[in-house]
PDB file of C-alpha atoms in Angstrom:
ATOM      1  CA  UNK A   1     185.944 122.455 152.238  1.00  0.00           C
ATOM      2  CA  UNK A   2     188.831 121.100 154.182  1.00  0.00           C
ATOM      3  CA  UNK A   3     189.100 120.849 157.959  1.00  0.00           C
ATOM      4  CA  UNK A   4     191.874 119.659 160.256  1.00  0.00           C
ATOM      5  CA  UNK A   5     190.574 118.106 163.485  1.00  0.00           C
ATOM      6  CA  UNK A   6     192.706 117.881 166.607  1.00  0.00           C
ATOM      7  CA  UNK A   7     192.409 116.144 169.957  1.00  0.00           C
ATOM      8  CA  UNK A   8     194.684 117.292 172.780  1.00  0.00           C
ATOM      9  CA  UNK A   9     194.995 115.018 175.812  1.00  0.00           C
ATOM     10  CA  UNK A  10     196.383 116.468 179.029  1.00  0.00           C
ATOM     11  CA  UNK A  11     196.854 114.616 182.324  1.00  0.00           C
ATOM     12  CA  UNK A  12     194.969 116.063 185.291  1.00  0.00           C
ATOM     13  CA  UNK A  13     194.809 115.094 188.957  1.00  0.00           C
ATOM     14  CA  UNK A  14     191.563 113.221 188.331  1.00  0.00           C
ATOM     15  CA  UNK A  15     192.227 111.736 184.905  1.00  0.00           C
ATOM     16  CA  UNK A  16     192.685 113.249 181.470  1.00  0.00           C
ATOM     17  CA  UNK A  17     191.373 116.445 179.909  1.00  0.00           C
ATOM     18  CA  UNK A  18     190.462 116.002 176.240  1.00  0.00           C
ATOM     19  CA  UNK A  19     190.174 119.088 174.061  1.00  0.00           C
ATOM     20  CA  UNK A  20     188.789 118.825 170.546  1.00  0.00           C
ATOM     21  CA  UNK A  21     189.353 121.598 168.018  1.00  0.00           C
ATOM     22  CA  UNK A  22     189.339 122.170 164.301  1.00  0.00           C
ATOM     23  CA  UNK A  23     190.845 124.539 161.796  1.00  0.00           C
ATOM     24  CA  UNK A  24     189.250 125.463 158.508  1.00  0.00           C
ATOM     25  CA  UNK A  25     191.994 124.930 155.952  1.00  0.00           C
ATOM     26  CA  UNK A  26     189.828 125.706 152.966  1.00  0.00           C
ATOM     27  CA  UNK A  27     186.270 127.044 153.397  1.00  0.00           C
ATOM     28  CA  UNK A  28     183.430 125.663 151.336  1.00  0.00           C
ATOM     29  CA  UNK A  29     182.782 127.593 148.128  1.00  0.00           C
ATOM     30  CA  UNK A  30     179.623 129.727 148.195  1.00  0.00           C
ATOM     31  CA  UNK A  31     177.483 127.291 146.203  1.00  0.00           C
ATOM     32  CA  UNK A  32     178.518 124.387 148.446  1.00  0.00           C
ATOM     33  CA  UNK A  33     177.755 126.433 151.562  1.00  0.00           C
ATOM     34  CA  UNK A  34     174.294 127.103 150.205  1.00  0.00           C
ATOM     35  CA  UNK A  35     173.749 123.417 149.373  1.00  0.00           C
ATOM     36  CA  UNK A  36     174.995 122.340 152.813  1.00  0.00           C
ATOM     37  CA  UNK A  37     172.642 124.829 154.464  1.00  0.00           C
ATOM     38  CA  UNK A  38     169.687 123.450 152.489  1.00  0.00           C
ATOM     39  CA  UNK A  39     170.699 119.842 153.183  1.00  0.00           C
ATOM     40  CA  UNK A  40     171.252 120.282 156.941  1.00  0.00           C
ATOM     41  CA  UNK A  41     168.588 122.927 157.531  1.00  0.00           C
ATOM     42  CA  UNK A  42     171.107 125.072 159.388  1.00  0.00           C
ATOM     43  CA  UNK A  43     172.698 128.353 158.400  1.00  0.00           C
ATOM     44  CA  UNK A  44     175.274 128.340 161.230  1.00  0.00           C
ATOM     45  CA  UNK A  45     177.953 125.790 160.344  1.00  0.00           C
ATOM     46  CA  UNK A  46     180.221 126.870 163.202  1.00  0.00           C
ATOM     47  CA  UNK A  47     177.455 126.273 165.751  1.00  0.00           C
ATOM     48  CA  UNK A  48     176.763 122.873 164.175  1.00  0.00           C
ATOM     49  CA  UNK A  49     180.438 121.921 164.415  1.00  0.00           C
ATOM     50  CA  UNK A  50     180.555 123.078 168.043  1.00  0.00           C
ATOM     51  CA  UNK A  51     177.502 120.967 168.941  1.00  0.00           C
ATOM     52  CA  UNK A  52     179.074 118.011 167.165  1.00  0.00           C
ATOM     53  CA  UNK A  53     182.267 118.434 169.164  1.00  0.00           C
ATOM     54  CA  UNK A  54     180.293 118.505 172.426  1.00  0.00           C
ATOM     55  CA  UNK A  55     178.524 115.292 171.405  1.00  0.00           C
ATOM     56  CA  UNK A  56     181.801 113.595 170.462  1.00  0.00           C
ATOM     57  CA  UNK A  57     183.503 114.594 173.706  1.00  0.00           C
ATOM     58  CA  UNK A  58     180.536 113.389 175.781  1.00  0.00           C
ATOM     59  CA  UNK A  59     180.707 110.024 174.006  1.00  0.00           C
ATOM     60  CA  UNK A  60     184.473 109.759 174.514  1.00  0.00           C
ATOM     61  CA  UNK A  61     183.986 110.545 178.214  1.00  0.00           C
ATOM     62  CA  UNK A  62     181.215 107.955 178.585  1.00  0.00           C
ATOM     63  CA  UNK A  63     183.284 105.299 176.818  1.00  0.00           C
ATOM     64  CA  UNK A  64     186.365 106.027 178.944  1.00  0.00           C
ATOM     65  CA  UNK A  65     184.390 105.930 182.187  1.00  0.00           C
ATOM     66  CA  UNK A  66     182.757 102.591 181.292  1.00  0.00           C
ATOM     67  CA  UNK A  67     186.083 100.758 180.930  1.00  0.00           C
TER      68      UNK A  67
END
């Protein structure tokens, strides 16, 4: 599969809003999807990616606030 990840930074009154997104350029072939599901133990790749984005954004926020 192929994904394009994006981070959009927008100034706000209190700082900066960071928005993370992705676009699936080329989905995983069926066999790879099956293998990924077995390897990760999850059948919902989109939900996994969303949780990962929330984790990343929380870490970016924590790092920015500790500087």
